[in-house]
Structure formats: C-alpha cells, structure tokens
XYZ file of N, CA and C in Angstrom:
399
model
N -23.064 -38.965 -42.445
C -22.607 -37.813 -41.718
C -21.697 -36.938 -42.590
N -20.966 -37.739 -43.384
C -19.796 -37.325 -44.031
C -20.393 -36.096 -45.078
N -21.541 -36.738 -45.779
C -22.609 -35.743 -46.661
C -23.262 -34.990 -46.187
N -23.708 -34.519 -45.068
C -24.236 -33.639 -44.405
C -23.686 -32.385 -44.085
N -22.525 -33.056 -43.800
C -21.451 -31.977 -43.737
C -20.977 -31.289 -45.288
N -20.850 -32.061 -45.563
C -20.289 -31.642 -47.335
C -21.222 -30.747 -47.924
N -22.687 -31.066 -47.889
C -23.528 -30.754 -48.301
C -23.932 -28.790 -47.610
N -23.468 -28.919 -45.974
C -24.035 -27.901 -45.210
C -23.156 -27.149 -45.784
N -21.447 -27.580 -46.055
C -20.329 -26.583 -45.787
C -20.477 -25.923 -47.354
N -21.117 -26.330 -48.406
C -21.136 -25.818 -49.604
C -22.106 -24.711 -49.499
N -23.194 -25.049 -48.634
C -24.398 -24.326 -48.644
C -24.075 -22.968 -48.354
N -23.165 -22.965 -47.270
C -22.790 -21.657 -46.184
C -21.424 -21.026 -47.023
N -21.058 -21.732 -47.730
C -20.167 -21.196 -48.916
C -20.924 -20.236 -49.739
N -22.016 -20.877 -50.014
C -22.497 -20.352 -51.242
C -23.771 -19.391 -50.906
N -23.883 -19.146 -49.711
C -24.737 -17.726 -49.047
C -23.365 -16.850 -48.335
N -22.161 -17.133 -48.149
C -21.349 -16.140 -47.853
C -21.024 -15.296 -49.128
N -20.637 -16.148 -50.308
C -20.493 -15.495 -51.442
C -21.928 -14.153 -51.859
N -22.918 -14.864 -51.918
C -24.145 -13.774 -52.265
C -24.482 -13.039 -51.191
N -23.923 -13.059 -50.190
C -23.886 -11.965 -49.228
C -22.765 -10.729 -49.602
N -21.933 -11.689 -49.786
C -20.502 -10.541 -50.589
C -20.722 -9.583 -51.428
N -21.715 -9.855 -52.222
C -22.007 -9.365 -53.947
C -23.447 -8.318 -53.676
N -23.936 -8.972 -52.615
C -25.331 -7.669 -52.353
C -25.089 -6.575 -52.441
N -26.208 -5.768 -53.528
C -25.359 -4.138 -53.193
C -24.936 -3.953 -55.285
N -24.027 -5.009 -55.175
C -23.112 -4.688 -56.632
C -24.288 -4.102 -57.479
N -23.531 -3.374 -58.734
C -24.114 -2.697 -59.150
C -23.533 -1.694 -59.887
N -24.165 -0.520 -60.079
C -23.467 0.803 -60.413
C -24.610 1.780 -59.898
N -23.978 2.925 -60.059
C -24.875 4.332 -59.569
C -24.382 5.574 -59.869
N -24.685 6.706 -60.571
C -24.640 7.690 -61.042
C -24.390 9.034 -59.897
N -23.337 9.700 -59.630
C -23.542 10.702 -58.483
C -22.559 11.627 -58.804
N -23.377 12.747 -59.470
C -22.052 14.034 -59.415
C -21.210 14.044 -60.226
N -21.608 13.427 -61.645
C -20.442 13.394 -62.567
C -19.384 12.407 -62.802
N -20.102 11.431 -61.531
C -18.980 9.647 -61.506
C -20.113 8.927 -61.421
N -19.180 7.845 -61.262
C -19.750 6.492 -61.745
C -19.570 5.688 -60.848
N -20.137 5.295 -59.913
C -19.513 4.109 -58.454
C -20.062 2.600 -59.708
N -18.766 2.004 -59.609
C -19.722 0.823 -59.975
C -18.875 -0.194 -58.622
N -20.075 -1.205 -58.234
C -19.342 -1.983 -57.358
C -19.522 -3.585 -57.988
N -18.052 -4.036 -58.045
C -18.134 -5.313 -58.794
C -17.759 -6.622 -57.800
N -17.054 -6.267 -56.827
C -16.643 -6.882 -55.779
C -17.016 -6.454 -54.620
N -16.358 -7.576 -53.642
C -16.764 -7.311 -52.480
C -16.284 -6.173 -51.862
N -16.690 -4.815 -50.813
C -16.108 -3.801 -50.388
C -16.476 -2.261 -51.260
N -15.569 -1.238 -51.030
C -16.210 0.069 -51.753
C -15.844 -0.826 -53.089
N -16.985 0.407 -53.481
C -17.500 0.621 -55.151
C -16.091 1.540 -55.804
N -15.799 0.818 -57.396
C -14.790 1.780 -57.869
C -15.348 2.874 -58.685
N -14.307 4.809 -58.258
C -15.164 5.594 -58.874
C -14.583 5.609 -60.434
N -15.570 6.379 -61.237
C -14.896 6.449 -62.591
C -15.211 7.761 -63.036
N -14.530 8.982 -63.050
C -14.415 10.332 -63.086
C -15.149 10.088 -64.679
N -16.170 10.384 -65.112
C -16.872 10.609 -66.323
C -16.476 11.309 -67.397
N -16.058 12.791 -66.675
C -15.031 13.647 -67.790
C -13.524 13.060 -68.167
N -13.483 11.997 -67.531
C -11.991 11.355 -67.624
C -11.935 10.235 -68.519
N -13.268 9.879 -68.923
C -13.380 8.404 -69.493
C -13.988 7.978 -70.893
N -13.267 6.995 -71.212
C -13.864 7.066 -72.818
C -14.668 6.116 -72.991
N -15.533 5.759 -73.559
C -16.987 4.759 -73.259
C -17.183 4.286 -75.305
N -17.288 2.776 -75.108
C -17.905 2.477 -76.045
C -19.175 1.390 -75.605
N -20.398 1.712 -76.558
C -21.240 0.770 -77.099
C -20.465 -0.405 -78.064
N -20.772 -1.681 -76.974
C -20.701 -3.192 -78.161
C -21.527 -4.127 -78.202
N -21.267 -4.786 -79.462
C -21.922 -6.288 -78.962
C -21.575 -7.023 -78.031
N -22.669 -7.394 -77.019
C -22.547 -8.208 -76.201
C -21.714 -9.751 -76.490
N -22.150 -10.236 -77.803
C -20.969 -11.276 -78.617
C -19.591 -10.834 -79.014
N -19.428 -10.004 -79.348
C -18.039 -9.624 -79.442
C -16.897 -9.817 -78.683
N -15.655 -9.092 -79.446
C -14.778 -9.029 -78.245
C -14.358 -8.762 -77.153
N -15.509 -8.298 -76.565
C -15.848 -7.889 -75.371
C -16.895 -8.686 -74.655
N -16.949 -10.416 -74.720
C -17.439 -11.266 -73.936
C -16.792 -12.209 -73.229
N -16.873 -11.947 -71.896
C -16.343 -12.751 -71.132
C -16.292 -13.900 -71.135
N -15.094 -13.847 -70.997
C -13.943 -15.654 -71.135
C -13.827 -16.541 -70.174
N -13.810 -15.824 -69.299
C -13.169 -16.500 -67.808
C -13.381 -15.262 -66.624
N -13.433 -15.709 -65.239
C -13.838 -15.310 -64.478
C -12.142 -15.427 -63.385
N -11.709 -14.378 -62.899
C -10.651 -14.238 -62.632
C -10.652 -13.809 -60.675
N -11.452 -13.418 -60.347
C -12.343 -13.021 -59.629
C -13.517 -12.577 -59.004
N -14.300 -12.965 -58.186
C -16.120 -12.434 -58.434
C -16.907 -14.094 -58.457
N -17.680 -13.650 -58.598
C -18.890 -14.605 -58.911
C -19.950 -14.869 -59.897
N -20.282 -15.922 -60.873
C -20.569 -16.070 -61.738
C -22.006 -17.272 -61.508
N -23.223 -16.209 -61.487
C -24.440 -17.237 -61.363
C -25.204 -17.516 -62.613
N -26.326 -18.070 -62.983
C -27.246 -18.009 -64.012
C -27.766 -16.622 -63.811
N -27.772 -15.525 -64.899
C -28.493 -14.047 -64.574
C -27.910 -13.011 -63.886
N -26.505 -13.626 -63.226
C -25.815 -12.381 -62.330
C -24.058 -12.876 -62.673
N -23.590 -12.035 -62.821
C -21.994 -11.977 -63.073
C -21.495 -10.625 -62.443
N -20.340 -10.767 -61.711
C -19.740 -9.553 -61.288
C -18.327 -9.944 -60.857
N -17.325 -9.125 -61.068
C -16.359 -9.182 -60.159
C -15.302 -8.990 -61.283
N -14.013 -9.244 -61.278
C -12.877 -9.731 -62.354
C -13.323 -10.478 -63.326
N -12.814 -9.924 -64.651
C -13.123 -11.142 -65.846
C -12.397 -10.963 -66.999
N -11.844 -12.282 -67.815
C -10.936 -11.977 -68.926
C -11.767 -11.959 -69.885
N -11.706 -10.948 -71.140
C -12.081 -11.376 -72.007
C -11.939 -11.931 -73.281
N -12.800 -12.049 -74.137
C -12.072 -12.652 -75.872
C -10.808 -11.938 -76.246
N -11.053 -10.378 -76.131
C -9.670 -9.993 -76.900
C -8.435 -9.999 -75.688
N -8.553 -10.420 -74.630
C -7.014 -10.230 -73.770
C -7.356 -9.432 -72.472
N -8.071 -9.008 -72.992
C -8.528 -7.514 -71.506
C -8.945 -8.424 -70.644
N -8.332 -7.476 -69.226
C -9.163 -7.934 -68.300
C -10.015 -6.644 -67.389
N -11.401 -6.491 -67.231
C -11.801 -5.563 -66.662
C -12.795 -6.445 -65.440
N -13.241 -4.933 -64.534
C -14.499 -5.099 -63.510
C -15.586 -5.542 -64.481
N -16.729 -6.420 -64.300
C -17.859 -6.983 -64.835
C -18.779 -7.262 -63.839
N -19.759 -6.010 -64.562
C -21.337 -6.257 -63.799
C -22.433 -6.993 -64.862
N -23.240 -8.122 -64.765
C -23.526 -8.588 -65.495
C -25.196 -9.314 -65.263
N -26.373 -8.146 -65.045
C -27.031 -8.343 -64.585
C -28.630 -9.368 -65.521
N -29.162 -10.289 -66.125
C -29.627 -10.811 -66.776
C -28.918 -10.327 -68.703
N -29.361 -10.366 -69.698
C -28.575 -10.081 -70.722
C -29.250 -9.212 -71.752
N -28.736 -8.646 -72.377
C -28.818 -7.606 -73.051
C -27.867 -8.048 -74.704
N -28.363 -7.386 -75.994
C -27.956 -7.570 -76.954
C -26.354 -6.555 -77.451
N -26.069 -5.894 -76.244
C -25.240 -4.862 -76.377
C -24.961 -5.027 -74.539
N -23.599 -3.980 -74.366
C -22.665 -4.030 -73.310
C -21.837 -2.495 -73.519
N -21.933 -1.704 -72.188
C -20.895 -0.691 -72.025
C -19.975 -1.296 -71.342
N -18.361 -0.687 -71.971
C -17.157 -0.426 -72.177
C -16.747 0.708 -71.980
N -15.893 0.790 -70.421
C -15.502 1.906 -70.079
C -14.263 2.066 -69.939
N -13.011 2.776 -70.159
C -11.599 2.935 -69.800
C -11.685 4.112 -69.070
N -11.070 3.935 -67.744
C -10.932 5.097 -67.111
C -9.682 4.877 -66.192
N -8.499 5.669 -66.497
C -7.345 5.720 -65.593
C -6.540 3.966 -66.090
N -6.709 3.565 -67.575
C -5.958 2.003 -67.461
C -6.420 1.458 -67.103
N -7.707 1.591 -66.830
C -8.773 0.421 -66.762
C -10.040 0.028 -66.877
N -10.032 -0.888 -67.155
C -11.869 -1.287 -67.913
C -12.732 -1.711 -66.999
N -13.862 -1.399 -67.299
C -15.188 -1.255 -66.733
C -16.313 -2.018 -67.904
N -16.738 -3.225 -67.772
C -17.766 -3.549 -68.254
C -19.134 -3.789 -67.738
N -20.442 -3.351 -68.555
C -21.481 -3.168 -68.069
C -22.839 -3.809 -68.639
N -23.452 -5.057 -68.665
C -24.526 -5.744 -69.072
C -26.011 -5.909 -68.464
N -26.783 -5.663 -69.022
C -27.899 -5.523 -68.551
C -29.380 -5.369 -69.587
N -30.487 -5.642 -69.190
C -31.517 -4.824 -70.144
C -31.290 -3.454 -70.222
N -31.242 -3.019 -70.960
C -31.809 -1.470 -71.112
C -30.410 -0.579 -70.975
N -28.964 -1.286 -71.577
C -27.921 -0.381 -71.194
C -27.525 0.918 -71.607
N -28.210 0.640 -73.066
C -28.192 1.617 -74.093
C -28.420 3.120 -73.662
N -29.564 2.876 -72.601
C -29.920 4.292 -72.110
C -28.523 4.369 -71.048
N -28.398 4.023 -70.563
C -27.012 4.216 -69.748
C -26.146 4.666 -70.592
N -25.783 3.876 -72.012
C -24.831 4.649 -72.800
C -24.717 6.190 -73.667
N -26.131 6.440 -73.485
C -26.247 7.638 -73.882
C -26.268 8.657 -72.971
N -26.823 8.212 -71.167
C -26.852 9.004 -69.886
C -25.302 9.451 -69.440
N -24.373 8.224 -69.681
C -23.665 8.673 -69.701
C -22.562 9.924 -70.593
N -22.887 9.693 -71.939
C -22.153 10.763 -72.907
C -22.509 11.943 -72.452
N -24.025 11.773 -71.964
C -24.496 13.501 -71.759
C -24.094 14.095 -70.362
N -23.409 13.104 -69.960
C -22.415 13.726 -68.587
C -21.501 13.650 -68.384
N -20.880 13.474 -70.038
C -19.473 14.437 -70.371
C -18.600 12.539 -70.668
N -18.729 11.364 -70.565
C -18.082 10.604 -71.113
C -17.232 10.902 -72.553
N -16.426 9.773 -72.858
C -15.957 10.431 -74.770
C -16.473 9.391 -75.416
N -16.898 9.108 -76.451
C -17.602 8.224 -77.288
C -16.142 7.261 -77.997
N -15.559 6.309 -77.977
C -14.422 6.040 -78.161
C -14.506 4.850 -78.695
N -13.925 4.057 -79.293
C -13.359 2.698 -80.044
C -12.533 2.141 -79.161
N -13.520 0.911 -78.302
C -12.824 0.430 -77.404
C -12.814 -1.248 -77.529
C-alpha cells in the first residue's frame, strides 16, 4: 500500500510540474521578446534595449545547476546557474551547438535549441546590440 502511494504521489508530482511548463518558450511581437521560462506570464525583453550574444553551447554559458524550473531529458526551463557565476531565465529545448545570451534591464536570458542561430540574427535585425556577453 505504502508503494502505491509513493509511487501515485510522485506521478501527480510529476504531471503537475509539466503542466506548469506547457506553453514555455519564447515569441517574437512588436519589437519584444516574451520568453516564458516559468510558471505564469512570460518575461518581456524590450529588443532596442538589449544586448545579445552568440555562444558556445559548452562554454561559459552552460548550465550548472538548476535554481528553479524544471530539468527533463530534451527540455530545460526555468532559473539556472551557470559556469561563469550568472544566473539567468533558461529555455532549453533539445540541443544545439551554440546558445543566445541576452541582457536586458540586469538580466539574463538564455536560449537553446536547433536552429538558434536564425533567432540570433532575427533578432539583431530588430534592433538587438551584438555584444560580448
């Protein structure tokens, strides 16, 4: 009985969590950036306000630890520390050889995925700053 229970109460744990995270993501509208990394609204990131680098996904900009959020095989999102000290939002959707890096307003925005690259260039052309981040 004792395992049944143990077993159910993890289960319903672990479909409340991926109910939480449905949705996450990012999306392009009007010159911002909604990205949603957690549970609740999406944070905006004023584009003309923000400085954006292309990195290696190995670099110092790979997540260390998970500070908040949820961390599956193929999906990562939420709070995360990384190698060099930072801690930013992390969307982290299957993997990619490269990762956008965003600062906007004191704070970081990281972004993983296939195909980010085009994101990193969609974004410059809607006014991001190309920056050493």
């Amino acid at each position: 009985m004792v395992e049944v229970f143990i077993v159910t109460s993890g289960l319903a744990v672990f479909l409340i969590m991926a109910l939480l995270y449905t949705g996450s993501g990012w999306r392009l509208e009007d010159g911002k950036l909604q990205i949603k990394g957690n549970p609740g609204s999406p944070e905006i990131v004023e584009l003309d306000k923000t400085r954006i680098a292309l990195v290696e996904s190995t670099g110092s900009w790979q997540a260390t630890l998970r500070t908040g959020g949820i961390g599956l095989p193929g999906f990562s999102a939420g709070r995360f520390r990384f190698e060099n000290g930072k801690k930013a939002l992390y969307f982290r959707h299957l993997g990619s050889s490269h990762e956008v890096v965003l600062e906007f307003d004191g704070r970081y925005y990281v972004l993983l995925y296939p195909g980010v690259e085009d994101l990193y260039r969609e974004l410059i052309a809607r006014g991001a700053q190309p920056a050493k981040l």
